[in-house]
C-alpha positions as CSV (number, residue, x, y, z in Angstrom):
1,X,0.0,0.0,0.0
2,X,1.3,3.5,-1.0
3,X,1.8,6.0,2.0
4,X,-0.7,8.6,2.2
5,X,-0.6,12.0,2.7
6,X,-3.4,13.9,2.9
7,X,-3.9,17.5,0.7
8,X,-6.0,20.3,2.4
9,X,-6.0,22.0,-1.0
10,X,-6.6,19.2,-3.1
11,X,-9.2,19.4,-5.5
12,X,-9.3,23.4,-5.5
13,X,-8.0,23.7,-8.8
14,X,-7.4,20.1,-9.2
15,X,-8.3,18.5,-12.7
16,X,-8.1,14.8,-10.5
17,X,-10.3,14.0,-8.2
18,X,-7.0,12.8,-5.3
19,X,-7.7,14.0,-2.2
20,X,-3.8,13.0,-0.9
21,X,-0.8,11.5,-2.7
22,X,-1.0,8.5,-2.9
23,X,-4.5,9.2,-4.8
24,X,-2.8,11.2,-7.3
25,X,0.2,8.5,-7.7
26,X,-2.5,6.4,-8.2
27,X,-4.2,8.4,-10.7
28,X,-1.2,8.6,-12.8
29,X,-0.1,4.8,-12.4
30,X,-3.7,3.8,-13.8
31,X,-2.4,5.9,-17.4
32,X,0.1,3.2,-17.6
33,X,-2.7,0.4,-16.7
34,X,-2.5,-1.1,-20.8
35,X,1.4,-1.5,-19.8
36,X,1.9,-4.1,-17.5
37,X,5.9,-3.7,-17.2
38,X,5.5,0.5,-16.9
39,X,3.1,0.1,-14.4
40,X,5.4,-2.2,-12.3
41,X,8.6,-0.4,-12.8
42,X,6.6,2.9,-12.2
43,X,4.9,2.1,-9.3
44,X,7.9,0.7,-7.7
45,X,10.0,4.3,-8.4
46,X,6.5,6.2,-6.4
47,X,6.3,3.8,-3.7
48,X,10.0,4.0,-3.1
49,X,9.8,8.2,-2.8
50,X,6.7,8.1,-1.4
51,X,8.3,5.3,1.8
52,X,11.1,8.0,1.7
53,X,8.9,11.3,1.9
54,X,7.0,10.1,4.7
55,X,10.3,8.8,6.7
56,X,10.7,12.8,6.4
57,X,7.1,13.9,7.5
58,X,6.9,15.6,3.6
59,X,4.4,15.1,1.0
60,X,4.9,15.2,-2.8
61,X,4.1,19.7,-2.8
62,X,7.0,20.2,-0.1
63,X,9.6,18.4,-2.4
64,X,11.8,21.2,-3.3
65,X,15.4,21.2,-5.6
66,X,17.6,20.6,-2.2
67,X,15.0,17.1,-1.5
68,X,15.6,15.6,-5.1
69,X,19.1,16.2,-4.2
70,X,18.9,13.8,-1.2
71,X,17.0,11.8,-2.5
72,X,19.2,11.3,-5.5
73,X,22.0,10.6,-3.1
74,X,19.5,8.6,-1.6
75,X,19.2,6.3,-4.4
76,X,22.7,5.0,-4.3
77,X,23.1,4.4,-0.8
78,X,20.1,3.8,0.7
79,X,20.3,4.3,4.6
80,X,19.6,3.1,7.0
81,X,20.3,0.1,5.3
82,X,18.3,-2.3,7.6
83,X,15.3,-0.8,7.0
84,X,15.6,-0.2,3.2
85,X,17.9,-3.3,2.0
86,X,16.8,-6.7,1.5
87,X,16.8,-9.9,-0.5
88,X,14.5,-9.4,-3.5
89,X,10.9,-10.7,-2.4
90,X,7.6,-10.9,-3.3
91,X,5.7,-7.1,-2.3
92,X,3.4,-10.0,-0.4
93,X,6.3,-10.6,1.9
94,X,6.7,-9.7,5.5
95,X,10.4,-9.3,4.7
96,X,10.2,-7.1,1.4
97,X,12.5,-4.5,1.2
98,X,12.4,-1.3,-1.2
99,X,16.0,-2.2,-2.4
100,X,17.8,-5.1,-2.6
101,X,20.8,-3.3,-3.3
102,X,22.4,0.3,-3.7
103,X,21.1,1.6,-7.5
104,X,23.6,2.2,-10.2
105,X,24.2,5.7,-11.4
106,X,22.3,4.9,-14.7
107,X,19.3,3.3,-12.3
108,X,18.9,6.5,-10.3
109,X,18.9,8.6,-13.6
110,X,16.1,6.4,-14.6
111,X,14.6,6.6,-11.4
112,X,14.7,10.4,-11.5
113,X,13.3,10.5,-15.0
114,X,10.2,8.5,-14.2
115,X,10.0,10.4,-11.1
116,X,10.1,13.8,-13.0
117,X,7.6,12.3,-15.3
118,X,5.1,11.8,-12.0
119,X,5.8,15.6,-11.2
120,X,5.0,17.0,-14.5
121,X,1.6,14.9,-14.8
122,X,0.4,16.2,-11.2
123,X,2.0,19.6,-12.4
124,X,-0.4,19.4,-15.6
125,X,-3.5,18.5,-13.6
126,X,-3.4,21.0,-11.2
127,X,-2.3,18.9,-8.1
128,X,1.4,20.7,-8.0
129,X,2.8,23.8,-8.3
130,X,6.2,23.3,-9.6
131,X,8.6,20.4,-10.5
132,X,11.4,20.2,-9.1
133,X,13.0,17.1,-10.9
134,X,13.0,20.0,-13.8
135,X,15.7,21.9,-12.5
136,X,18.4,18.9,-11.9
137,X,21.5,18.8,-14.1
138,X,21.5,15.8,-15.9
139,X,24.4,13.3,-16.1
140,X,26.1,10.4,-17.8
141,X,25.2,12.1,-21.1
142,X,28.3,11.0,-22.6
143,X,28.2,7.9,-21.4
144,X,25.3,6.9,-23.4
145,X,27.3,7.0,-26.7
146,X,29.2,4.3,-25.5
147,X,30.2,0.9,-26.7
148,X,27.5,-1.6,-24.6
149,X,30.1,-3.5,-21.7
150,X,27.3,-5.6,-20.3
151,X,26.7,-8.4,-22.2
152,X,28.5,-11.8,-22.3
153,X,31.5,-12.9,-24.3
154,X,31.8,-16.2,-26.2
155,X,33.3,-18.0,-22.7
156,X,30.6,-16.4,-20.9
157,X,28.3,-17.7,-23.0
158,X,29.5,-21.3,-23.8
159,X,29.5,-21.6,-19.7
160,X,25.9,-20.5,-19.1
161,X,25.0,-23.0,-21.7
162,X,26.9,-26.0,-20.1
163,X,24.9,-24.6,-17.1
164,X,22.1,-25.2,-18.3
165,X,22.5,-28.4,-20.1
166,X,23.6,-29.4,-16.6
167,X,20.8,-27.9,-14.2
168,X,19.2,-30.7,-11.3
169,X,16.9,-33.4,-13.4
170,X,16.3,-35.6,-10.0
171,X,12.8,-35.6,-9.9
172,X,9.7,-34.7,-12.0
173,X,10.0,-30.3,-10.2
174,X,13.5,-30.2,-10.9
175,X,12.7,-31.4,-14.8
176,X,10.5,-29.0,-15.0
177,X,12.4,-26.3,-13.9
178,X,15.3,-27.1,-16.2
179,X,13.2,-27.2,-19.0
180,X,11.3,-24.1,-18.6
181,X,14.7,-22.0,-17.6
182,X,16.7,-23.6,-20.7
183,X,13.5,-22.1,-22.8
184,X,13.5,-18.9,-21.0
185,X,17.1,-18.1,-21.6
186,X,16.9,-19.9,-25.4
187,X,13.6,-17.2,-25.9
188,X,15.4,-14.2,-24.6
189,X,18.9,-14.8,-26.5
190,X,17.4,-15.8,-29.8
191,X,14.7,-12.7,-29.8
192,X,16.1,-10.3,-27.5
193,X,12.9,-9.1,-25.9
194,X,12.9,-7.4,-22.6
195,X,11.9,-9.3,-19.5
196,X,8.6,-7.3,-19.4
197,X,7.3,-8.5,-22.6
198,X,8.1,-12.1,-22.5
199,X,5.9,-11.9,-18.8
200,X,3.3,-10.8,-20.9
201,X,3.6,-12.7,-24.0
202,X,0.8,-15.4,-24.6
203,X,1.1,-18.1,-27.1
204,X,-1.7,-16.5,-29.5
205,X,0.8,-13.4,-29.9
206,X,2.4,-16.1,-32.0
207,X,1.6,-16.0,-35.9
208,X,2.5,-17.9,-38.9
209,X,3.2,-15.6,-42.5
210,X,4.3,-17.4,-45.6
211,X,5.2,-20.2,-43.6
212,X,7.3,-18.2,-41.3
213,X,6.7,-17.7,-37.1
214,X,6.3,-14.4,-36.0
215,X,5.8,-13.0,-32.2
216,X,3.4,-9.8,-32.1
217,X,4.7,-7.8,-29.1
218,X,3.6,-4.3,-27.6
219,X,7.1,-3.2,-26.4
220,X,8.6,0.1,-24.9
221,X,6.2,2.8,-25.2
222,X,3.4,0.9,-26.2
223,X,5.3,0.2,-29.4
224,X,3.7,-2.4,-31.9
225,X,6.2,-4.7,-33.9
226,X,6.7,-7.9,-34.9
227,X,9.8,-10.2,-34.0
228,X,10.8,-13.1,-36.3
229,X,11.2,-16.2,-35.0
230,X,14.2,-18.9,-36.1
231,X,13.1,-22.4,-36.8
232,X,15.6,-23.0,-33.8
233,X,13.6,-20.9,-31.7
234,X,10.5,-23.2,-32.7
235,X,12.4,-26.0,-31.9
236,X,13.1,-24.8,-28.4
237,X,9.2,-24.3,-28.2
238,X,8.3,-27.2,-29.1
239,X,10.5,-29.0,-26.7
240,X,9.3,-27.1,-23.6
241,X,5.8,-27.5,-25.0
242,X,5.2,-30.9,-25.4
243,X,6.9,-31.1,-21.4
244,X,4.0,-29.3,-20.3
245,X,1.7,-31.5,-22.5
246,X,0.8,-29.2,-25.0
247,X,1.3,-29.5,-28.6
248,X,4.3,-28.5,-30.4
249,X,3.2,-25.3,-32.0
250,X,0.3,-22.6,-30.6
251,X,-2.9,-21.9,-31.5
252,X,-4.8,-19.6,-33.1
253,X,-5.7,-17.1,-30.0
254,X,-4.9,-19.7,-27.6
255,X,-4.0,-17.6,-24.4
256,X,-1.3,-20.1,-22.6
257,X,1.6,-17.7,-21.6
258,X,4.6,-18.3,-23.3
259,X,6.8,-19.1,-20.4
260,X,4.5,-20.8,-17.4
261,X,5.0,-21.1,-13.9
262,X,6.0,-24.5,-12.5
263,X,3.0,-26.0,-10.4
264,X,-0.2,-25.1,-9.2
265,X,-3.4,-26.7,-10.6
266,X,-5.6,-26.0,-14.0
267,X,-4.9,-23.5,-16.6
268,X,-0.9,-23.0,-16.8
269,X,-0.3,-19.3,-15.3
270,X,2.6,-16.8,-16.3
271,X,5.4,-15.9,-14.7
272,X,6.0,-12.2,-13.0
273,X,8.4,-9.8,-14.8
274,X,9.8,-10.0,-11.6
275,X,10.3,-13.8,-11.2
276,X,11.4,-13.8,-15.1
277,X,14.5,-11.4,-13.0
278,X,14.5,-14.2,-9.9
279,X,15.3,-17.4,-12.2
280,X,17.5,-15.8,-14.6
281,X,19.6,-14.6,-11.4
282,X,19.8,-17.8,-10.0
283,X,20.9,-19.3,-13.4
284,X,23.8,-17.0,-13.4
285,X,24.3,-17.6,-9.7
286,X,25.1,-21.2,-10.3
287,X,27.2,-20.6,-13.5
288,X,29.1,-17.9,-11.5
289,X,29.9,-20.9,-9.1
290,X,31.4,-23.5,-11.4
291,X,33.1,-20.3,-13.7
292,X,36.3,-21.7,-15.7
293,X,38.2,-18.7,-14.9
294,X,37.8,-15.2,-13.0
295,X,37.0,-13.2,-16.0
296,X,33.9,-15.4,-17.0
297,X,33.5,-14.9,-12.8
298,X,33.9,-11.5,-12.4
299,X,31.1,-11.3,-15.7
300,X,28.4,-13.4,-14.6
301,X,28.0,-12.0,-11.0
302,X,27.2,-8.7,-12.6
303,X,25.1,-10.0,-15.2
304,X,21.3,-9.3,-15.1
305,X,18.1,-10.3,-17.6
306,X,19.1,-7.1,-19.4
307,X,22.7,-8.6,-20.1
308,X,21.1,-11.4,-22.5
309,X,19.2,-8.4,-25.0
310,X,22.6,-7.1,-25.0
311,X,24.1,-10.6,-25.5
312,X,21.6,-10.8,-28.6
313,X,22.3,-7.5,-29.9
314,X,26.4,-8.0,-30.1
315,X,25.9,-11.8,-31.4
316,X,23.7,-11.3,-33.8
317,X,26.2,-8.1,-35.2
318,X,29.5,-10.4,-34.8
319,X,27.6,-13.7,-36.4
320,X,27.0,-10.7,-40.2
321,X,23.3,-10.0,-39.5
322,X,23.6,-6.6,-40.8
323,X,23.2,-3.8,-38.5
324,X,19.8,-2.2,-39.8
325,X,18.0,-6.0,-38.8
326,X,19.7,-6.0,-35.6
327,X,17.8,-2.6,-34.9
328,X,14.8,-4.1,-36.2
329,X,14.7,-7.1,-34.1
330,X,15.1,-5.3,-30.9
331,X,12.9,-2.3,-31.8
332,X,15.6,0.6,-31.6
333,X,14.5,4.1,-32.1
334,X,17.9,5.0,-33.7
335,X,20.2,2.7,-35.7
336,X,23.0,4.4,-33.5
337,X,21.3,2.5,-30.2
338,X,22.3,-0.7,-32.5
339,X,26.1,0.4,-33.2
340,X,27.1,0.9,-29.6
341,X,26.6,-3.4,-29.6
342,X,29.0,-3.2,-33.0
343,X,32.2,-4.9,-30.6
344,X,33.6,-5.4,-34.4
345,X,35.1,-2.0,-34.7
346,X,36.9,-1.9,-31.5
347,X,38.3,-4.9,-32.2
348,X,39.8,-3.5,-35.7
349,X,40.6,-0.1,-34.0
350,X,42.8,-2.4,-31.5
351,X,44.4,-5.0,-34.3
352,X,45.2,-1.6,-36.3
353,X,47.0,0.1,-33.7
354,X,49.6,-2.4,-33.9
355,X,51.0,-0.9,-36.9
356,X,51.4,2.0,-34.9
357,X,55.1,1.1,-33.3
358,X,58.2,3.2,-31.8
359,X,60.9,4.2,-34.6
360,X,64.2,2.2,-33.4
361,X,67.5,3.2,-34.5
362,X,68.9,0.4,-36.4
């Protein structure tokens, strides 16, 4: 439940009908409610201020530039720690934290972002006066333009595979937990979709033209597009199908979700964005343990479901797809999004500069 804080002057010049905060947070989450992802990833950014605001005695219209500055240093050490850190849990839990760790400088920018977003709705609707998230300098600008660091190398990606290939088969659970992680990681390497969207992918989003697959998908910003779909991919399908007792290929409008939860009783159920997150985590847990060497080490404690659209960007580029059906696939905006994944041309700007050498006197 969001922490409420009640608005004397609410509704005075208001175009909402929120009589406190968390009414008008609310308000703004339920333009988001077609989005299942944004709604999730926005309402976690409000709750977490709005936890915050009220550990202060503030509500969202005495937020002024000097707040957002705390809050912002807020974000990347979260203090005190026993009351905001935790193990990542269900919001259910009697032991859910806010955080399960300190955000990275390009999280908190986000966080800010969607948080300045908030502002400027309320400010539009005549529930604030003023947004402070306005007035904050913005950084890692440069950073953006960037070659793409987090995604996994050919080692990396060899190990998770043995890893896989390798997970607990014991009993009839442990099968079918192997079989429905080796077909989450196959559908989020082979497609690169965000997390978000496989969650809410259903096997009638599936579509057959001129004898090829297709996945509709409504990704970031509502975006409509289609995503093509390899007959290796259909083979991974099929597989993790026909372990569920379904046939090999969907339905027309059948609604089974593309990746199901293990258990329970009836009509198979999808998984959470957030437990999508969970089992990839503890995939890359367990290949972190058994890592060949420290590099591949080092690289899968840090890697996150995010890692494997970047994994699919940079294969896909280094295996000759060309670089304007890389940016299709994943959706990008700008076919510069797609070239920071281009690895290619640092590794020809480093084999060049060895023809670069000292003069020597003979």
């Amino acid at each position: 439940m969001l922490p409420d804080v009640l608005r004397a002057d609410a509704g005075s010049h208001s175009l909402i009908q929120a009589q406190s905060d968390a009414q008008a947070v609310l308000t703004w989450l339920a333009e988001h409610a077609d989005r299942p992802a944004t709604l999730a990833a926005y309402r976690k950014e409000a709750e977490r201020l709005l936890l915050w605001l009220d550990g202060r005695r503030q509500g969202l219209a005495q937020v002024k530039r000097e707040d957002v500055l705390d809050y912002r240093r807020f974000l990347a050490s979260p203090h005190p720690a026993e009351q905001w850190l935790g193990p990542a849990r269900p919001r259910s839990h009697p032991d859910w934290k806010p955080f399960s760790k300190s955000l990275s400088p390009a999280s908190v920018e986000h966080s800010l972002t969607v948080l300045g977003a908030l502002f400027a709705y309320l400010n539009d609707a005549g529930y604030l006066n003023g947004n402070p998230f306005k007035l904050l300098r913005r950084r890692g600008a440069r950073k953006a333009s960037q070659e793409i660091e987090r995604f996994l190398d050919a080692d990396c990606w060899s190990h998770l595979q043995s890893t896989l290939n390798n997970l607990p088969r014991d009993t009839d659970r442990e099968i079918r937990h192997a079989e429905r992680a080796l077909w989450l990681f196959t559908l989020l390497y082979l497609t690169g979709a965000r997390r978000g969207e496989v969650a809410a992918a259903r096997a009638g989003d599936l579509a057959r033209r001129n004898g090829n697959w297709w996945w509709h998908v409504v990704g970031k910003g509502g975006v409509s597009a289609r995503i093509p779909l390899s007959d290796e991919l259909m083979d991974a399908m099929a597989r993790y199908r026909l372990s569920l007792g379904l046939s090999p290929h969907p339905s027309v409008g059948e609604d089974t979700p593309l990746v199901c939860r293990v258990g329970g009783k009836g009509q198979a159920k999808s998984l959470s964005d957030k437990a999508i997150y969970l089992i990839c985590k503890e995939v890359f847990a367990r290949a972190q343990a058994g890592a060949p060497s420290d590099e591949v080490r080092a690289r899968l404690r840090l890697a996150s479901t995010h890692w494997l659209r970047h994994t699919a960007a940079s294969h896909q580029l280094e295996a000759g797809v060309p670089l304007l059906l890389v940016s299709q696939n994943l959706r990008h905006a700008s076919i510069q999004t797609t070239r920071r994944y281009l690895h290619s041309e640092e590794d020809a700007r480093h084999e060049a500069s060895r023809l670069h050498k000292l003069k020597r006197d003979s």
